[in-house]
């Protein structure tokens, strides 16, 4: 009796541990997929083309409850800032600020800085960012860009845009810029992929006497990843309902859609593994039944 209770308790414990490990593997796999997806998309020719062809004069975003175009907002703020902080003669050579800061200059500077910031977050040294976090330091060049050091109107606007983005970044995502650099690094994605592989291997080892059960756990991991991705995409759409003309939606919609292929692959993998489990169980039952029939005949 004690052996039966011990066997049942051990079986339950194996299931609990396997479920926990599978959930952790799903989270690790999802993290690796999201990071690699972000790195691939924001460095793709598709995203570059989207930015280069963007009409900042028609793209809107909300400021204090009012909708304004990106171009007009940046132009107005840049004018006000430079009139207060930068001597005309320093780089304008007597030209009026409002004449120098025109739509064409603003558009070129904003787009140029978008690519600069993408490169900064995706390709900066994760080790250096981690070190700054540990020491409580910041990257002065990006956190507090020196706009007064600009040698041209274009550079001044670019630095202004950088300052604006960095100032509002942590407020919006509630994550320090250096932590985001670490999270989005290739090394983090690799670590998560390795962790996922190790966790799945642990599930296999725990269930070595009933390996076909691993097909169920693998299927659950795949389905979980696919479901979370689709849920996140649905959440993105619901949060932006009625705001599809805003710049955030315009730029992030293709990015959110880019994960659809990963979700489809996850669902297909989950279905294949589940089907394989069903076939294994069917074959096992068939063989068992055949063995019993053979014994009865003998």
PDB file of C-alpha atoms in Angstrom:
ATOM      1  CA  UNK A   1       0.000   0.000   0.000  1.00  0.00           C
ATOM      2  CA  UNK A   2       2.803   2.370   0.908  1.00  0.00           C
ATOM      3  CA  UNK A   3       4.508   1.545  -2.378  1.00  0.00           C
ATOM      4  CA  UNK A   4       1.331   2.429  -4.277  1.00  0.00           C
ATOM      5  CA  UNK A   5       1.008   5.732  -2.433  1.00  0.00           C
ATOM      6  CA  UNK A   6       4.687   6.444  -3.026  1.00  0.00           C
ATOM      7  CA  UNK A   7       4.282   5.642  -6.733  1.00  0.00           C
ATOM      8  CA  UNK A   8       1.255   7.918  -7.077  1.00  0.00           C
ATOM      9  CA  UNK A   9       2.970  10.744  -5.192  1.00  0.00           C
ATOM     10  CA  UNK A  10       6.042  10.398  -7.401  1.00  0.00           C
ATOM     11  CA  UNK A  11       3.906  10.426 -10.547  1.00  0.00           C
ATOM     12  CA  UNK A  12       2.089  13.593  -9.393  1.00  0.00           C
ATOM     13  CA  UNK A  13       5.407  15.227  -8.483  1.00  0.00           C
ATOM     14  CA  UNK A  14       6.816  14.432 -11.945  1.00  0.00           C
ATOM     15  CA  UNK A  15       3.758  16.002 -13.576  1.00  0.00           C
ATOM     16  CA  UNK A  16       3.965  19.144 -11.423  1.00  0.00           C
ATOM     17  CA  UNK A  17       7.690  19.583 -12.066  1.00  0.00           C
ATOM     18  CA  UNK A  18       7.241  18.905 -15.792  1.00  0.00           C
ATOM     19  CA  UNK A  19       4.445  21.482 -16.031  1.00  0.00           C
ATOM     20  CA  UNK A  20       6.547  24.097 -14.216  1.00  0.00           C
ATOM     21  CA  UNK A  21       9.581  23.410 -16.408  1.00  0.00           C
ATOM     22  CA  UNK A  22       7.423  23.497 -19.539  1.00  0.00           C
ATOM     23  CA  UNK A  23       5.916  26.854 -18.532  1.00  0.00           C
ATOM     24  CA  UNK A  24       9.407  28.254 -17.934  1.00  0.00           C
ATOM     25  CA  UNK A  25      10.554  26.844 -21.288  1.00  0.00           C
ATOM     26  CA  UNK A  26       7.591  28.497 -23.014  1.00  0.00           C
ATOM     27  CA  UNK A  27       8.449  31.844 -21.395  1.00  0.00           C
ATOM     28  CA  UNK A  28      12.110  31.522 -22.432  1.00  0.00           C
ATOM     29  CA  UNK A  29      11.186  30.515 -25.982  1.00  0.00           C
ATOM     30  CA  UNK A  30       8.735  33.418 -26.228  1.00  0.00           C
ATOM     31  CA  UNK A  31      11.372  35.868 -24.986  1.00  0.00           C
ATOM     32  CA  UNK A  32      13.905  34.644 -27.554  1.00  0.00           C
ATOM     33  CA  UNK A  33      11.308  34.874 -30.349  1.00  0.00           C
ATOM     34  CA  UNK A  34      10.274  38.408 -29.362  1.00  0.00           C
ATOM     35  CA  UNK A  35      13.856  39.678 -29.101  1.00  0.00           C
ATOM     36  CA  UNK A  36      15.027  38.098 -32.350  1.00  0.00           C
ATOM     37  CA  UNK A  37      11.850  39.298 -34.055  1.00  0.00           C
ATOM     38  CA  UNK A  38      12.436  42.881 -32.902  1.00  0.00           C
ATOM     39  CA  UNK A  39      16.102  42.794 -33.918  1.00  0.00           C
ATOM     40  CA  UNK A  40      15.280  41.389 -37.359  1.00  0.00           C
ATOM     41  CA  UNK A  41      12.358  43.704 -38.078  1.00  0.00           C
ATOM     42  CA  UNK A  42      13.849  47.028 -36.980  1.00  0.00           C
ATOM     43  CA  UNK A  43      17.028  46.326 -38.947  1.00  0.00           C
ATOM     44  CA  UNK A  44      15.158  45.126 -42.019  1.00  0.00           C
ATOM     45  CA  UNK A  45      14.899  46.848 -45.392  1.00  0.00           C
ATOM     46  CA  UNK A  46      11.110  46.834 -44.900  1.00  0.00           C
ATOM     47  CA  UNK A  47      11.343  49.043 -41.803  1.00  0.00           C
ATOM     48  CA  UNK A  48      13.974  51.291 -43.381  1.00  0.00           C
ATOM     49  CA  UNK A  49      11.744  51.775 -46.401  1.00  0.00           C
ATOM     50  CA  UNK A  50       8.764  52.524 -44.155  1.00  0.00           C
ATOM     51  CA  UNK A  51      10.669  55.267 -42.336  1.00  0.00           C
ATOM     52  CA  UNK A  52      12.199  56.745 -45.482  1.00  0.00           C
ATOM     53  CA  UNK A  53       8.798  56.926 -47.203  1.00  0.00           C
ATOM     54  CA  UNK A  54       6.911  58.186 -44.141  1.00  0.00           C
ATOM     55  CA  UNK A  55       5.087  61.500 -44.492  1.00  0.00           C
ATOM     56  CA  UNK A  56       5.691  63.178 -41.126  1.00  0.00           C
ATOM     57  CA  UNK A  57       3.486  66.035 -42.249  1.00  0.00           C
ATOM     58  CA  UNK A  58       0.420  63.796 -42.143  1.00  0.00           C
ATOM     59  CA  UNK A  59       1.296  61.393 -39.302  1.00  0.00           C
ATOM     60  CA  UNK A  60      -0.374  62.342 -36.046  1.00  0.00           C
ATOM     61  CA  UNK A  61       0.239  61.793 -32.359  1.00  0.00           C
ATOM     62  CA  UNK A  62      -1.477  63.037 -29.218  1.00  0.00           C
ATOM     63  CA  UNK A  63      -0.052  65.846 -27.074  1.00  0.00           C
ATOM     64  CA  UNK A  64      -2.075  67.005 -24.054  1.00  0.00           C
ATOM     65  CA  UNK A  65      -5.201  65.448 -25.516  1.00  0.00           C
ATOM     66  CA  UNK A  66      -4.814  67.147 -28.904  1.00  0.00           C
ATOM     67  CA  UNK A  67      -3.692  65.595 -32.170  1.00  0.00           C
ATOM     68  CA  UNK A  68      -0.814  67.249 -33.995  1.00  0.00           C
ATOM     69  CA  UNK A  69       1.405  66.171 -36.872  1.00  0.00           C
ATOM     70  CA  UNK A  70       4.863  64.886 -36.032  1.00  0.00           C
ATOM     71  CA  UNK A  71       6.479  67.398 -38.346  1.00  0.00           C
ATOM     72  CA  UNK A  72       4.674  70.432 -36.917  1.00  0.00           C
ATOM     73  CA  UNK A  73       5.258  69.378 -33.311  1.00  0.00           C
ATOM     74  CA  UNK A  74       8.987  68.734 -33.704  1.00  0.00           C
ATOM     75  CA  UNK A  75       9.400  71.897 -35.761  1.00  0.00           C
ATOM     76  CA  UNK A  76       7.649  74.066 -33.177  1.00  0.00           C
ATOM     77  CA  UNK A  77       9.477  72.546 -30.191  1.00  0.00           C
ATOM     78  CA  UNK A  78      12.850  72.694 -31.918  1.00  0.00           C
ATOM     79  CA  UNK A  79      12.327  76.351 -32.782  1.00  0.00           C
ATOM     80  CA  UNK A  80      11.411  77.248 -29.216  1.00  0.00           C
ATOM     81  CA  UNK A  81      14.318  75.315 -27.764  1.00  0.00           C
ATOM     82  CA  UNK A  82      16.958  76.729 -30.080  1.00  0.00           C
ATOM     83  CA  UNK A  83      15.700  80.275 -29.715  1.00  0.00           C
ATOM     84  CA  UNK A  84      16.176  79.959 -25.952  1.00  0.00           C
ATOM     85  CA  UNK A  85      19.336  77.889 -25.749  1.00  0.00           C
ATOM     86  CA  UNK A  86      21.472  78.444 -28.829  1.00  0.00           C
ATOM     87  CA  UNK A  87      22.950  81.731 -30.064  1.00  0.00           C
ATOM     88  CA  UNK A  88      21.953  82.382 -33.681  1.00  0.00           C
ATOM     89  CA  UNK A  89      25.512  83.174 -34.683  1.00  0.00           C
ATOM     90  CA  UNK A  90      26.768  79.838 -33.332  1.00  0.00           C
ATOM     91  CA  UNK A  91      25.491  77.870 -36.282  1.00  0.00           C
ATOM     92  CA  UNK A  92      22.768  79.862 -38.028  1.00  0.00           C
ATOM     93  CA  UNK A  93      24.986  82.690 -39.222  1.00  0.00           C
ATOM     94  CA  UNK A  94      22.272  85.236 -38.727  1.00  0.00           C
ATOM     95  CA  UNK A  95      19.479  83.247 -40.357  1.00  0.00           C
ATOM     96  CA  UNK A  96      16.185  83.353 -38.431  1.00  0.00           C
ATOM     97  CA  UNK A  97      15.449  80.142 -36.555  1.00  0.00           C
ATOM     98  CA  UNK A  98      11.940  79.723 -37.951  1.00  0.00           C
ATOM     99  CA  UNK A  99      13.314  80.022 -41.497  1.00  0.00           C
ATOM    100  CA  UNK A 100      16.151  77.561 -40.889  1.00  0.00           C
ATOM    101  CA  UNK A 101      13.969  74.971 -39.138  1.00  0.00           C
ATOM    102  CA  UNK A 102      11.757  74.147 -42.124  1.00  0.00           C
ATOM    103  CA  UNK A 103       9.710  70.996 -42.764  1.00  0.00           C
ATOM    104  CA  UNK A 104      12.290  69.478 -45.100  1.00  0.00           C
ATOM    105  CA  UNK A 105      15.077  69.918 -42.548  1.00  0.00           C
ATOM    106  CA  UNK A 106      12.909  68.540 -39.747  1.00  0.00           C
ATOM    107  CA  UNK A 107      11.849  65.497 -41.768  1.00  0.00           C
ATOM    108  CA  UNK A 108      15.421  64.620 -42.772  1.00  0.00           C
ATOM    109  CA  UNK A 109      16.745  65.084 -39.244  1.00  0.00           C
ATOM    110  CA  UNK A 110      13.953  63.068 -37.595  1.00  0.00           C
ATOM    111  CA  UNK A 111      14.323  60.126 -39.976  1.00  0.00           C
ATOM    112  CA  UNK A 112      18.091  60.141 -39.622  1.00  0.00           C
ATOM    113  CA  UNK A 113      17.807  60.096 -35.837  1.00  0.00           C
ATOM    114  CA  UNK A 114      15.255  57.253 -35.921  1.00  0.00           C
ATOM    115  CA  UNK A 115      17.866  55.008 -37.553  1.00  0.00           C
ATOM    116  CA  UNK A 116      20.519  56.252 -35.132  1.00  0.00           C
ATOM    117  CA  UNK A 117      18.370  55.397 -32.118  1.00  0.00           C
ATOM    118  CA  UNK A 118      17.416  51.973 -33.497  1.00  0.00           C
ATOM    119  CA  UNK A 119      21.105  51.209 -33.942  1.00  0.00           C
ATOM    120  CA  UNK A 120      21.796  52.513 -30.436  1.00  0.00           C
ATOM    121  CA  UNK A 121      19.251  50.251 -28.728  1.00  0.00           C
ATOM    122  CA  UNK A 122      19.971  47.153 -30.813  1.00  0.00           C
ATOM    123  CA  UNK A 123      23.729  47.277 -31.330  1.00  0.00           C
ATOM    124  CA  UNK A 124      25.188  49.047 -28.293  1.00  0.00           C
ATOM    125  CA  UNK A 125      27.385  46.956 -26.016  1.00  0.00           C
ATOM    126  CA  UNK A 126      25.195  45.024 -23.583  1.00  0.00           C
ATOM    127  CA  UNK A 127      28.169  44.605 -21.239  1.00  0.00           C
ATOM    128  CA  UNK A 128      28.726  48.362 -21.069  1.00  0.00           C
ATOM    129  CA  UNK A 129      25.001  48.976 -20.522  1.00  0.00           C
ATOM    130  CA  UNK A 130      24.959  46.351 -17.745  1.00  0.00           C
ATOM    131  CA  UNK A 131      27.996  47.995 -16.147  1.00  0.00           C
ATOM    132  CA  UNK A 132      26.314  51.418 -16.194  1.00  0.00           C
ATOM    133  CA  UNK A 133      23.234  49.923 -14.539  1.00  0.00           C
ATOM    134  CA  UNK A 134      25.337  48.325 -11.810  1.00  0.00           C
ATOM    135  CA  UNK A 135      27.228  51.579 -11.171  1.00  0.00           C
ATOM    136  CA  UNK A 136      24.154  53.795 -11.347  1.00  0.00           C
ATOM    137  CA  UNK A 137      25.577  55.670 -14.330  1.00  0.00           C
ATOM    138  CA  UNK A 138      23.998  56.841 -17.600  1.00  0.00           C
ATOM    139  CA  UNK A 139      25.219  57.241 -21.158  1.00  0.00           C
ATOM    140  CA  UNK A 140      25.664  61.014 -21.191  1.00  0.00           C
ATOM    141  CA  UNK A 141      25.938  61.230 -24.979  1.00  0.00           C
ATOM    142  CA  UNK A 142      22.430  59.828 -25.407  1.00  0.00           C
ATOM    143  CA  UNK A 143      20.775  60.620 -22.078  1.00  0.00           C
ATOM    144  CA  UNK A 144      21.835  64.291 -22.134  1.00  0.00           C
ATOM    145  CA  UNK A 145      22.889  65.199 -25.681  1.00  0.00           C
ATOM    146  CA  UNK A 146      24.633  68.575 -25.923  1.00  0.00           C
ATOM    147  CA  UNK A 147      22.475  70.411 -28.429  1.00  0.00           C
ATOM    148  CA  UNK A 148      24.565  73.580 -28.084  1.00  0.00           C
ATOM    149  CA  UNK A 149      27.503  71.702 -29.601  1.00  0.00           C
ATOM    150  CA  UNK A 150      25.625  71.285 -32.899  1.00  0.00           C
ATOM    151  CA  UNK A 151      27.411  72.586 -35.962  1.00  0.00           C
ATOM    152  CA  UNK A 152      24.353  72.796 -38.193  1.00  0.00           C
ATOM    153  CA  UNK A 153      20.585  73.127 -38.058  1.00  0.00           C
ATOM    154  CA  UNK A 154      20.218  69.491 -39.130  1.00  0.00           C
ATOM    155  CA  UNK A 155      22.476  68.255 -36.345  1.00  0.00           C
ATOM    156  CA  UNK A 156      20.745  70.486 -33.792  1.00  0.00           C
ATOM    157  CA  UNK A 157      17.330  69.052 -34.654  1.00  0.00           C
ATOM    158  CA  UNK A 158      18.709  65.514 -34.611  1.00  0.00           C
ATOM    159  CA  UNK A 159      20.099  66.083 -31.124  1.00  0.00           C
ATOM    160  CA  UNK A 160      16.822  67.661 -30.062  1.00  0.00           C
ATOM    161  CA  UNK A 161      14.882  64.628 -31.310  1.00  0.00           C
ATOM    162  CA  UNK A 162      17.320  62.355 -29.505  1.00  0.00           C
ATOM    163  CA  UNK A 163      16.864  64.302 -26.276  1.00  0.00           C
ATOM    164  CA  UNK A 164      13.082  64.230 -26.682  1.00  0.00           C
ATOM    165  CA  UNK A 165      12.975  60.475 -27.308  1.00  0.00           C
ATOM    166  CA  UNK A 166      15.369  59.580 -24.501  1.00  0.00           C
ATOM    167  CA  UNK A 167      13.517  61.874 -22.083  1.00  0.00           C
ATOM    168  CA  UNK A 168      10.165  60.236 -22.778  1.00  0.00           C
ATOM    169  CA  UNK A 169      11.394  56.679 -23.360  1.00  0.00           C
ATOM    170  CA  UNK A 170      11.784  55.590 -19.744  1.00  0.00           C
ATOM    171  CA  UNK A 171       8.585  57.428 -18.797  1.00  0.00           C
ATOM    172  CA  UNK A 172       6.640  55.538 -21.462  1.00  0.00           C
ATOM    173  CA  UNK A 173       8.044  52.009 -21.154  1.00  0.00           C
ATOM    174  CA  UNK A 174       9.033  52.315 -17.451  1.00  0.00           C
ATOM    175  CA  UNK A 175      12.341  50.596 -18.236  1.00  0.00           C
ATOM    176  CA  UNK A 176      15.752  52.341 -18.168  1.00  0.00           C
ATOM    177  CA  UNK A 177      17.330  52.729 -21.598  1.00  0.00           C
ATOM    178  CA  UNK A 178      20.368  50.663 -20.568  1.00  0.00           C
ATOM    179  CA  UNK A 179      18.149  47.838 -19.339  1.00  0.00           C
ATOM    180  CA  UNK A 180      16.358  47.878 -22.693  1.00  0.00           C
ATOM    181  CA  UNK A 181      19.721  47.608 -24.449  1.00  0.00           C
ATOM    182  CA  UNK A 182      20.507  44.526 -22.362  1.00  0.00           C
ATOM    183  CA  UNK A 183      17.058  43.005 -22.927  1.00  0.00           C
ATOM    184  CA  UNK A 184      17.203  43.517 -26.695  1.00  0.00           C
ATOM    185  CA  UNK A 185      20.768  42.276 -27.066  1.00  0.00           C
ATOM    186  CA  UNK A 186      21.653  39.240 -29.142  1.00  0.00           C
ATOM    187  CA  UNK A 187      23.342  37.706 -26.103  1.00  0.00           C
ATOM    188  CA  UNK A 188      20.075  37.853 -24.125  1.00  0.00           C
ATOM    189  CA  UNK A 189      18.199  36.117 -26.949  1.00  0.00           C
ATOM    190  CA  UNK A 190      20.891  33.423 -27.086  1.00  0.00           C
ATOM    191  CA  UNK A 191      20.747  32.904 -23.318  1.00  0.00           C
ATOM    192  CA  UNK A 192      16.969  32.524 -23.413  1.00  0.00           C
ATOM    193  CA  UNK A 193      17.212  29.992 -26.255  1.00  0.00           C
ATOM    194  CA  UNK A 194      19.797  27.983 -24.290  1.00  0.00           C
ATOM    195  CA  UNK A 195      17.657  28.127 -21.132  1.00  0.00           C
ATOM    196  CA  UNK A 196      14.666  26.880 -23.122  1.00  0.00           C
ATOM    197  CA  UNK A 197      16.695  23.952 -24.519  1.00  0.00           C
ATOM    198  CA  UNK A 198      18.005  23.027 -21.059  1.00  0.00           C
ATOM    199  CA  UNK A 199      14.520  23.132 -19.529  1.00  0.00           C
ATOM    200  CA  UNK A 200      13.066  20.951 -22.276  1.00  0.00           C
ATOM    201  CA  UNK A 201      15.955  18.508 -21.846  1.00  0.00           C
ATOM    202  CA  UNK A 202      15.144  18.379 -18.115  1.00  0.00           C
ATOM    203  CA  UNK A 203      11.539  17.491 -18.973  1.00  0.00           C
ATOM    204  CA  UNK A 204      12.797  14.645 -21.167  1.00  0.00           C
ATOM    205  CA  UNK A 205      15.083  13.349 -18.420  1.00  0.00           C
ATOM    206  CA  UNK A 206      12.323  13.465 -15.804  1.00  0.00           C
ATOM    207  CA  UNK A 207       9.992  11.557 -18.116  1.00  0.00           C
ATOM    208  CA  UNK A 208      12.586   9.117 -19.498  1.00  0.00           C
ATOM    209  CA  UNK A 209      10.391   6.106 -18.638  1.00  0.00           C
ATOM    210  CA  UNK A 210       7.422   7.601 -20.500  1.00  0.00           C
ATOM    211  CA  UNK A 211       9.099   9.602 -23.237  1.00  0.00           C
ATOM    212  CA  UNK A 212       5.898   9.902 -25.259  1.00  0.00           C
ATOM    213  CA  UNK A 213       4.581  12.207 -22.498  1.00  0.00           C
ATOM    214  CA  UNK A 214       7.231  14.676 -23.606  1.00  0.00           C
ATOM    215  CA  UNK A 215       5.292  15.090 -26.839  1.00  0.00           C
ATOM    216  CA  UNK A 216       2.380  16.442 -24.792  1.00  0.00           C
ATOM    217  CA  UNK A 217       4.589  18.863 -22.885  1.00  0.00           C
ATOM    218  CA  UNK A 218       6.293  19.986 -26.102  1.00  0.00           C
ATOM    219  CA  UNK A 219       2.896  20.504 -27.709  1.00  0.00           C
ATOM    220  CA  UNK A 220       1.740  22.551 -24.714  1.00  0.00           C
ATOM    221  CA  UNK A 221       4.856  24.740 -24.919  1.00  0.00           C
ATOM    222  CA  UNK A 222       4.297  25.407 -28.629  1.00  0.00           C
ATOM    223  CA  UNK A 223       0.598  26.167 -28.216  1.00  0.00           C
ATOM    224  CA  UNK A 224       1.327  28.468 -25.256  1.00  0.00           C
ATOM    225  CA  UNK A 225       3.824  30.495 -27.319  1.00  0.00           C
ATOM    226  CA  UNK A 226       1.371  30.815 -30.210  1.00  0.00           C
ATOM    227  CA  UNK A 227      -1.524  31.787 -27.942  1.00  0.00           C
ATOM    228  CA  UNK A 228       0.486  34.473 -26.123  1.00  0.00           C
ATOM    229  CA  UNK A 229       1.652  36.009 -29.420  1.00  0.00           C
ATOM    230  CA  UNK A 230      -1.894  36.120 -30.826  1.00  0.00           C
ATOM    231  CA  UNK A 231      -3.213  37.501 -27.522  1.00  0.00           C
ATOM    232  CA  UNK A 232      -0.566  40.248 -27.589  1.00  0.00           C
ATOM    233  CA  UNK A 233      -1.472  41.140 -31.171  1.00  0.00           C
ATOM    234  CA  UNK A 234      -5.153  41.286 -30.226  1.00  0.00           C
ATOM    235  CA  UNK A 235      -4.302  43.450 -27.218  1.00  0.00           C
ATOM    236  CA  UNK A 236      -2.319  45.808 -29.454  1.00  0.00           C
ATOM    237  CA  UNK A 237      -5.315  46.217 -31.761  1.00  0.00           C
ATOM    238  CA  UNK A 238      -7.738  46.835 -28.883  1.00  0.00           C
ATOM    239  CA  UNK A 239      -5.449  49.432 -27.275  1.00  0.00           C
ATOM    240  CA  UNK A 240      -5.209  51.312 -30.559  1.00  0.00           C
ATOM    241  CA  UNK A 241      -8.867  51.167 -31.474  1.00  0.00           C
ATOM    242  CA  UNK A 242      -9.828  54.531 -32.919  1.00  0.00           C
ATOM    243  CA  UNK A 243      -6.178  55.600 -33.088  1.00  0.00           C
ATOM    244  CA  UNK A 244      -5.056  53.907 -36.283  1.00  0.00           C
ATOM    245  CA  UNK A 245      -3.950  57.243 -37.735  1.00  0.00           C
ATOM    246  CA  UNK A 246      -1.467  57.892 -34.941  1.00  0.00           C
ATOM    247  CA  UNK A 247       2.240  57.483 -35.664  1.00  0.00           C
ATOM    248  CA  UNK A 248       2.701  54.819 -32.989  1.00  0.00           C
ATOM    249  CA  UNK A 249       0.134  52.547 -34.622  1.00  0.00           C
ATOM    250  CA  UNK A 250       1.348  53.258 -38.162  1.00  0.00           C
ATOM    251  CA  UNK A 251       4.910  52.217 -37.340  1.00  0.00           C
ATOM    252  CA  UNK A 252       4.173  49.411 -34.875  1.00  0.00           C
ATOM    253  CA  UNK A 253       1.347  47.702 -36.784  1.00  0.00           C
ATOM    254  CA  UNK A 254       3.697  46.021 -39.316  1.00  0.00           C
ATOM    255  CA  UNK A 255       6.019  45.091 -36.419  1.00  0.00           C
ATOM    256  CA  UNK A 256       3.172  43.450 -34.490  1.00  0.00           C
ATOM    257  CA  UNK A 257       2.046  41.650 -37.653  1.00  0.00           C
ATOM    258  CA  UNK A 258       5.567  40.341 -38.245  1.00  0.00           C
ATOM    259  CA  UNK A 259       5.095  37.891 -35.359  1.00  0.00           C
ATOM    260  CA  UNK A 260       2.152  36.163 -37.066  1.00  0.00           C
ATOM    261  CA  UNK A 261       4.470  33.728 -38.845  1.00  0.00           C
ATOM    262  CA  UNK A 262       6.035  32.751 -35.502  1.00  0.00           C
ATOM    263  CA  UNK A 263       2.571  32.141 -34.029  1.00  0.00           C
ATOM    264  CA  UNK A 264       1.563  29.991 -37.020  1.00  0.00           C
ATOM    265  CA  UNK A 265       4.774  27.948 -36.729  1.00  0.00           C
ATOM    266  CA  UNK A 266       4.113  27.459 -33.009  1.00  0.00           C
ATOM    267  CA  UNK A 267       0.550  26.257 -33.636  1.00  0.00           C
ATOM    268  CA  UNK A 268       1.705  23.886 -36.387  1.00  0.00           C
ATOM    269  CA  UNK A 269       4.477  22.485 -34.153  1.00  0.00           C
ATOM    270  CA  UNK A 270       2.001  22.033 -31.307  1.00  0.00           C
ATOM    271  CA  UNK A 271      -0.475  20.236 -33.576  1.00  0.00           C
ATOM    272  CA  UNK A 272       2.234  17.958 -35.019  1.00  0.00           C
ATOM    273  CA  UNK A 273       3.519  16.999 -31.561  1.00  0.00           C
ATOM    274  CA  UNK A 274      -0.007  16.360 -30.303  1.00  0.00           C
ATOM    275  CA  UNK A 275      -0.769  14.217 -33.354  1.00  0.00           C
ATOM    276  CA  UNK A 276       2.476  12.315 -32.814  1.00  0.00           C
ATOM    277  CA  UNK A 277       1.438  11.647 -29.197  1.00  0.00           C
ATOM    278  CA  UNK A 278      -1.961  10.367 -30.335  1.00  0.00           C
ATOM    279  CA  UNK A 279      -0.300   8.057 -32.901  1.00  0.00           C
ATOM    280  CA  UNK A 280       2.173   6.739 -30.303  1.00  0.00           C
ATOM    281  CA  UNK A 281      -0.619   6.010 -27.829  1.00  0.00           C
ATOM    282  CA  UNK A 282      -2.715   4.360 -30.574  1.00  0.00           C
ATOM    283  CA  UNK A 283       0.211   2.210 -31.719  1.00  0.00           C
ATOM    284  CA  UNK A 284       1.062   1.279 -28.132  1.00  0.00           C
ATOM    285  CA  UNK A 285      -2.523   0.211 -27.401  1.00  0.00           C
ATOM    286  CA  UNK A 286      -2.638  -1.749 -30.663  1.00  0.00           C
ATOM    287  CA  UNK A 287       0.578  -3.593 -29.830  1.00  0.00           C
ATOM    288  CA  UNK A 288      -0.617  -4.297 -26.287  1.00  0.00           C
ATOM    289  CA  UNK A 289      -3.915  -5.645 -27.582  1.00  0.00           C
ATOM    290  CA  UNK A 290      -2.120  -7.810 -30.148  1.00  0.00           C
ATOM    291  CA  UNK A 291       0.171  -9.176 -27.435  1.00  0.00           C
ATOM    292  CA  UNK A 292      -2.762 -10.109 -25.209  1.00  0.00           C
ATOM    293  CA  UNK A 293      -4.571 -11.793 -28.103  1.00  0.00           C
ATOM    294  CA  UNK A 294      -1.440 -13.766 -28.916  1.00  0.00           C
ATOM    295  CA  UNK A 295      -1.161 -14.939 -25.274  1.00  0.00           C
ATOM    296  CA  UNK A 296      -4.815 -16.031 -25.227  1.00  0.00           C
ATOM    297  CA  UNK A 297      -4.358 -17.961 -28.466  1.00  0.00           C
ATOM    298  CA  UNK A 298      -1.242 -19.682 -27.077  1.00  0.00           C
TER     299      UNK A 298
END
